[in-house]
Coordinates of C-alpha atoms and ligand atoms in Angstrom, one line a residue:
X1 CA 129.0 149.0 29.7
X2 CA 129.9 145.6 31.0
X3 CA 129.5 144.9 34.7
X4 CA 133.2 145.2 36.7
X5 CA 132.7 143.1 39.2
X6 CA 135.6 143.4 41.1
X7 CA 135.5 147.5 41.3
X8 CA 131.6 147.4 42.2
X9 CA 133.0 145.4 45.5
X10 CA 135.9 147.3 46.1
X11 CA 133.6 150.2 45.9
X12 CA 131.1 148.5 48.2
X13 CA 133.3 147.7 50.6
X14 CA 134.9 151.6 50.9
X15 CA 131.4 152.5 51.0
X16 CA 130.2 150.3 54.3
X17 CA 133.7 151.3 56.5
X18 CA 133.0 154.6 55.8
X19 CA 129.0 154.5 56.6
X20 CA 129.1 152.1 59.2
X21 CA 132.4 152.6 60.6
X22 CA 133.4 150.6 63.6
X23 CA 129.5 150.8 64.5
X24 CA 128.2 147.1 64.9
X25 CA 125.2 146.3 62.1
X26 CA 122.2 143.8 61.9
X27 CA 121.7 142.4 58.5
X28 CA 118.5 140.6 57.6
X29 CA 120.1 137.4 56.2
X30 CA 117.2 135.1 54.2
X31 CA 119.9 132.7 52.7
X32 CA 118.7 134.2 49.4
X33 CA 121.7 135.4 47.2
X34 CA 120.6 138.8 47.6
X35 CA 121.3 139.0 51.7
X36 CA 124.1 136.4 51.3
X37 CA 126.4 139.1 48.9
X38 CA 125.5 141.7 50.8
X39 CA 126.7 139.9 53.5
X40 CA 129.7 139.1 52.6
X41 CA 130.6 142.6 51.1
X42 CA 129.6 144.2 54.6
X43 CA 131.4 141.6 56.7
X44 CA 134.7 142.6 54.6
X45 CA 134.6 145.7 55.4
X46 CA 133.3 145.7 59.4
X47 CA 133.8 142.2 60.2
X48 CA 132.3 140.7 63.3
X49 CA 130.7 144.0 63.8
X50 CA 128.2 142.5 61.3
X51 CA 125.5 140.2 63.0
X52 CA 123.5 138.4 60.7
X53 CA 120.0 136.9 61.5
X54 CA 118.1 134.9 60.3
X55 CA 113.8 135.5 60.7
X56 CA 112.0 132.3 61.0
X57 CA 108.5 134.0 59.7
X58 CA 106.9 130.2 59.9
X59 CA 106.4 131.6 55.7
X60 CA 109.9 130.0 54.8
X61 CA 110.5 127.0 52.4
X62 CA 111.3 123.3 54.6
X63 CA 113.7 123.2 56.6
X64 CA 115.2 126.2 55.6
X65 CA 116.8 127.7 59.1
X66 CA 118.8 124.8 59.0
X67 CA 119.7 124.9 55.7
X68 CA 121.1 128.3 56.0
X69 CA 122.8 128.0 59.4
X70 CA 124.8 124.9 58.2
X71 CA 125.7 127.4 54.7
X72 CA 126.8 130.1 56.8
X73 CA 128.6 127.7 59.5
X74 CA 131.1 126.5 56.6
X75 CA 131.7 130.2 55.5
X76 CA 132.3 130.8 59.5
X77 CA 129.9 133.5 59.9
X78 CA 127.6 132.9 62.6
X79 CA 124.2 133.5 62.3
X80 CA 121.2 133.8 64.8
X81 CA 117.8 132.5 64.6
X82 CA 114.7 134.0 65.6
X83 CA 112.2 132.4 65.6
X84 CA 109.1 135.2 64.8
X85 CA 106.2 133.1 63.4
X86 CA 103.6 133.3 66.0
X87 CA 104.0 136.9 65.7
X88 CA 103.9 137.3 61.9
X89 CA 100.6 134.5 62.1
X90 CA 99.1 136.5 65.0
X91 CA 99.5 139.7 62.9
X92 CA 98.4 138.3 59.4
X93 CA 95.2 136.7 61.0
X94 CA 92.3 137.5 59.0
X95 CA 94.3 139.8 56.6
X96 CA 93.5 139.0 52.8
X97 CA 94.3 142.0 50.7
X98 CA 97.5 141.1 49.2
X99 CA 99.3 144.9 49.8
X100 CA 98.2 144.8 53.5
X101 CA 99.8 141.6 53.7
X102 CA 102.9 142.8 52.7
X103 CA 102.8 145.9 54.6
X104 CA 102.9 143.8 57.8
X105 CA 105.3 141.5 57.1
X106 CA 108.0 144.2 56.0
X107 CA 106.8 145.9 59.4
X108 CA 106.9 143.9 61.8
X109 CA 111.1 141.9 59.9
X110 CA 111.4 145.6 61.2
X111 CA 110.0 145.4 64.2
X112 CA 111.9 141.8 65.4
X113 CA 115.4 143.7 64.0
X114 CA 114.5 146.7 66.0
X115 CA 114.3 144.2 69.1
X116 CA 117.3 142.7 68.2
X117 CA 118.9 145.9 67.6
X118 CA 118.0 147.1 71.0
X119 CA 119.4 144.8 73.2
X120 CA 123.1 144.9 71.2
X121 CA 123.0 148.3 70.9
X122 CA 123.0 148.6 67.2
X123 CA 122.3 151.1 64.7
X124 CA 122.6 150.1 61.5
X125 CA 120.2 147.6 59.3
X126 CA 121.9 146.0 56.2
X127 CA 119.5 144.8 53.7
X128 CA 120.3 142.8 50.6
X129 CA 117.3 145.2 48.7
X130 CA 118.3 145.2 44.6
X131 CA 116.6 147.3 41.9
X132 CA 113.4 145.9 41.4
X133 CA 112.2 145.5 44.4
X134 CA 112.1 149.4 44.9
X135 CA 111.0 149.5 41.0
X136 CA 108.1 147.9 41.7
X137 CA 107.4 149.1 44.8
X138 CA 106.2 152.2 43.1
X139 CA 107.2 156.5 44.1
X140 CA 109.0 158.7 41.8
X141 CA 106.5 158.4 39.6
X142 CA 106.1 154.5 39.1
X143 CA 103.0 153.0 40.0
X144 CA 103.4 150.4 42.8
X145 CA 103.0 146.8 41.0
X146 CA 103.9 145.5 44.5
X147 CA 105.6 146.5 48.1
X148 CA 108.6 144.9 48.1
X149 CA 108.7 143.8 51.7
X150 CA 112.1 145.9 52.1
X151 CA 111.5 148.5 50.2
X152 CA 107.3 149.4 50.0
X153 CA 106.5 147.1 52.9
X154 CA 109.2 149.5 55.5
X155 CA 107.4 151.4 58.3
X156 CA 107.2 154.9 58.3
X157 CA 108.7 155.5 61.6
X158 CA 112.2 153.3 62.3
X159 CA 114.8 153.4 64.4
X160 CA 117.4 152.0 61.9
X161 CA 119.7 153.6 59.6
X162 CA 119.6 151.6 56.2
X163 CA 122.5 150.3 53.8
X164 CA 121.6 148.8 51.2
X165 CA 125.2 148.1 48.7
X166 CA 123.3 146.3 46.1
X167 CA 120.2 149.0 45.5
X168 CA 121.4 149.1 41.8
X169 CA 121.7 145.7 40.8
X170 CA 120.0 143.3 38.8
X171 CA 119.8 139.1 40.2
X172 CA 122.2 138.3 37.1
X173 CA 124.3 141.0 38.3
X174 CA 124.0 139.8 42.0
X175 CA 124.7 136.0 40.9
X176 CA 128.3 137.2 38.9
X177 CA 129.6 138.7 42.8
X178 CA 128.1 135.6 44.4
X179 CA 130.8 133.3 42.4
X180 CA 133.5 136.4 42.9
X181 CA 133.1 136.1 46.1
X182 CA 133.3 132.4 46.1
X183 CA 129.9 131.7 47.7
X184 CA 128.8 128.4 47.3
X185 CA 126.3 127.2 44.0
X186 CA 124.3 126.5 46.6
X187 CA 123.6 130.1 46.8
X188 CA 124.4 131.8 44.3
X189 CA 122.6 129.7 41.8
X190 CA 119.7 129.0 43.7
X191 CA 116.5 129.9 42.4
X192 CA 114.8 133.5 44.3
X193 CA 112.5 133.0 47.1
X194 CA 110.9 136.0 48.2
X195 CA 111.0 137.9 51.2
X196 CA 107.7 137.4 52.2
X197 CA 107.9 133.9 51.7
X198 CA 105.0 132.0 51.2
X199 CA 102.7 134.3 52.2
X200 CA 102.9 135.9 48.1
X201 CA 102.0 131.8 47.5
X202 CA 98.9 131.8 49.7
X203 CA 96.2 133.9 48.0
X204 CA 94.1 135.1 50.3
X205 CA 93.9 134.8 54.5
X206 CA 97.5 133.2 55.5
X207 CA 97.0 130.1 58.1
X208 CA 99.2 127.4 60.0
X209 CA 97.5 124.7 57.7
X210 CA 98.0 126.6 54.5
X211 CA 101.5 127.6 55.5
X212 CA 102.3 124.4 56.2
X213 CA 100.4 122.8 52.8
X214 CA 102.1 125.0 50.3
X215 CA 105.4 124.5 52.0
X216 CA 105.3 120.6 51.2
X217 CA 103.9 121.8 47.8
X218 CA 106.9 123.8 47.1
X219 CA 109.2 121.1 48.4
X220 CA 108.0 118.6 45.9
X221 CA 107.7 120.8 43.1
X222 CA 111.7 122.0 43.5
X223 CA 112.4 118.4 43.9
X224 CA 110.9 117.2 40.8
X225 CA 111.9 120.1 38.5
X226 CA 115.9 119.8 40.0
X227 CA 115.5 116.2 39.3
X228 CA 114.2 116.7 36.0
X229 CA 116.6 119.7 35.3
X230 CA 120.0 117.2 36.2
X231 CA 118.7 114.8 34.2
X232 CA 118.9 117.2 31.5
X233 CA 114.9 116.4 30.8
X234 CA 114.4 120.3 30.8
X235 CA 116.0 123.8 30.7
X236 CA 116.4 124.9 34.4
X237 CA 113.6 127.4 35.4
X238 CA 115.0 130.5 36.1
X239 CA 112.0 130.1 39.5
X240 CA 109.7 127.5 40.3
X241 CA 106.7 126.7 43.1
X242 CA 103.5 126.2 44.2
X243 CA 101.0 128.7 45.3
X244 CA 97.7 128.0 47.4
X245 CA 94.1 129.1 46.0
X246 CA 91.6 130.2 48.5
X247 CA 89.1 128.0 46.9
X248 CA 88.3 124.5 47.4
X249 CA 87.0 122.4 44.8
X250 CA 85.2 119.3 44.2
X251 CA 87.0 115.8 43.4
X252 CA 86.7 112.6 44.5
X253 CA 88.7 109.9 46.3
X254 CA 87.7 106.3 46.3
X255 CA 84.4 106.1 46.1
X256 CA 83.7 109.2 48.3
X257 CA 83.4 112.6 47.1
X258 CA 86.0 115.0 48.3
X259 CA 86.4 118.7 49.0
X260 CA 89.9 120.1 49.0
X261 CA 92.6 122.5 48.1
X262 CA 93.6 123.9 44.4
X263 CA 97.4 124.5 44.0
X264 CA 98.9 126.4 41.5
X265 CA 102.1 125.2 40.2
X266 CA 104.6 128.3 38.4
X267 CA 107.7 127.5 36.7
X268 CA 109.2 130.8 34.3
X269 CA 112.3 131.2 32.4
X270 CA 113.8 135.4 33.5
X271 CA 116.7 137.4 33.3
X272 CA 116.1 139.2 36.2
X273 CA 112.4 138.9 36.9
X274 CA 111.5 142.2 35.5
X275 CA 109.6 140.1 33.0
X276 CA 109.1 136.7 32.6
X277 CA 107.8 133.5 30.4
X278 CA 106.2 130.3 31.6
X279 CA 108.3 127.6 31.0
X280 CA 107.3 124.9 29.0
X281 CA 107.5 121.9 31.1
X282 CA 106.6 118.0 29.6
X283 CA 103.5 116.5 30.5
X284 CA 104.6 113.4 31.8
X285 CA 106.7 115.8 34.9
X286 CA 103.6 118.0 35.1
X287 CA 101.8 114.4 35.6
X288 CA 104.2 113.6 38.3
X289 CA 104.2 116.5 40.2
X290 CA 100.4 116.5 40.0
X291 CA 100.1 113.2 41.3
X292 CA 102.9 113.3 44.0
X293 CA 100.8 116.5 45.4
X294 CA 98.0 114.8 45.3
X295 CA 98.9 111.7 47.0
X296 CA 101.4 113.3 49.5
X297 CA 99.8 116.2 50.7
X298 CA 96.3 115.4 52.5
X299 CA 93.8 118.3 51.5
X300 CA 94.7 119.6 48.1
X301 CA 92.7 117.9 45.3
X302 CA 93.4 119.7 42.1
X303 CA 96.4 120.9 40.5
X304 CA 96.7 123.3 37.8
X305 CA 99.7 124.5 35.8
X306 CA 100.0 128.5 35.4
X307 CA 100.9 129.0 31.5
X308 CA 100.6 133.4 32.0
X309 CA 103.7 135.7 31.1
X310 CA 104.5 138.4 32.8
X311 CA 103.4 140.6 31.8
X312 CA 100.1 140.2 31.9
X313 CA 100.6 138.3 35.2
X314 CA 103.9 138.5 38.2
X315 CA 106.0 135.9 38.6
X316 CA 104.5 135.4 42.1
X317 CA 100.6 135.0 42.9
X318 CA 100.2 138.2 45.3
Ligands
LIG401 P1 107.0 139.4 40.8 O1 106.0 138.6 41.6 O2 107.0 140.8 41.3 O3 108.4 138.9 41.3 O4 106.9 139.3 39.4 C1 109.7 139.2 40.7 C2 110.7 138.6 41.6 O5 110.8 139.2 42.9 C3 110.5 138.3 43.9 N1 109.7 139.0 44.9 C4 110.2 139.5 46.0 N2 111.4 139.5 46.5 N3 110.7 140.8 48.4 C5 111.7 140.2 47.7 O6 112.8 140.1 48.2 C6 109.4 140.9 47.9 O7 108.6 141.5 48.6 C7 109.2 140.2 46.7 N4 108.0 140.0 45.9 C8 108.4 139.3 44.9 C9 109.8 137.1 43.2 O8 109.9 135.9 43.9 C10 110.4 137.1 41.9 O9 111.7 136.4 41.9

């Protein structure tokens, strides 16, 4: 059965006025499409009642507080940032297992809502969660591929009440009420970005410097592969990135030998990330972005291209 757009937000909408009521609500807003719709649908129905925030983990892509605020500015909704990352580096230090991570990430988004909750006397927690991120996060039967930071990665004990008005949907799904809803392409074509951030694209022990490394990483790698995509030199990855190795390896620079970081560049073609294909970029932009790294950012000295589906592999590293 096709996807009726219109009733699935008229039916969301009922749905959050008669859960949340005149009740003010925190929604964890990432700039992501996900948060963004359910923003939107919740704010129809409650209003200002709805108080979106935006977690600076010191794990998102460049500049992207900014980013969002000036988004959410032209749509009028006004969003607050917290900035959280000394706690989430304080927490993560020393932490390499790649579920534990993700365990205290989605606990202590949790914890800095709670605090925000407190203080403005709110409820209710909105969360832009769709259906694979509790898929894979595993129960009913399903073995846990990962824990979804909002779904897996939720403390046992919290003193929220969850709505969640996309649970059943799929991104494409997701992306068709973005452009009902007249959010921006900005938004609701932009590529996913996981709630974790970058700490899924730093294997192993998450630092300042690596944060900071595979951040400028990422940058360049969207840049190059927008570029390349408007210029119509490729089909637009359906995701694309850098992730971090924990290994350094041997190069050399001048005439001295050199020691430095391995990134990983990922770019896959997807539906809805259930499954995946690497994309089959040209050499000659693979050479680019390989030597834009290189030269740019000061302690990675090799990079590699990640040619695994998934399955075998996830879209992300961790
Ligand atoms: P994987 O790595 O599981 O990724 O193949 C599938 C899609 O999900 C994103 N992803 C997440 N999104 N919370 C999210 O909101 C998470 O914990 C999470 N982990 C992965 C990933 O970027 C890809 O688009």
């Amino acid at each position: 059965m096709a996807f009726d757009k219109k009733k699935f937000i008229e039916e969301q909408i009922s749905l959050a006025k008669q859960k949340i009521g005149d009740k003010p609500a925190l929604l964890g807003l990432s700039g992501g499409v996900d948060s963004s719709v359910a923003a939107l649908i919740v704010y129809k129905a409650i209003g200002k009642n709805l108080h979106p925030v935006f977690v600076d983990t010191g794990l998102m892509r460049l500049d992207e507080a900014k980013h969002v605020k000036s988004i959410f500015d032209k749509l009028k909704m006004k969003i607050e940032v917290i900035d959280a990352s000394e706690e989430f580096f304080t927490a993560l230090k020393g932490v390499s297992e790649p579920e534990k991570k993700r365990k205290i990430i989605g606990e202590k988004f949790i914890r800095v809502f709670e605090k925000y909750a407190k203080t403005h006397g709110i409820k209710v927690l909105v969360q832009g969660t769709i259906a694979p991120d509790w898929i894979e996060s595993g129960g009913q039967g399903r073995d846990t591929i990962k824990s979804h930071h909002n779904v897996g990665g939720l403390p046992e004990k919290m003193g929220l009440e969850l709505f969640e008005p996309l649970r059943d949907c799929y991104k494409h799904e997701v992306r068709i009420l973005a452009q009902e809803l007249k959010l921006p392409d900005e938004i609701s074509k932009r590529q996913p970005f996981p709630g974790p951030g970058l700490a899924v694209r730093i294997v192993g022990e998450i630092t300042k410097e690596k944060a900071q490394i595979v951040r400028k990483c990422c940058h360049i790698v969207e840049e190059e592969l927008e570029k390349a995509s408007a210029k119509k030199e490729i089909e637009h990855p359906w995701q694309y990135f850098a992730a971090l190795l924990p290994s350094k390896t041997v190069g050399v620079r001048g005439d001295e030998r050199s020691y430095q970081y391995t990134i990983v560049v990922r770019a896959v073609r997807s539906l809805d990330g259930m499954t995946a294909n690497f994309s089959h970029l040209p050499p000659k932009l693979l050479e680019k972005i390989s030597s834009r790294i290189t030269n740019e950012v000061s302690d990675v000295g090799r990079v590699l291209y990640d040619i695994t589906n998934k399955p075998p592999a996830t879209v992300e590293l961790e």
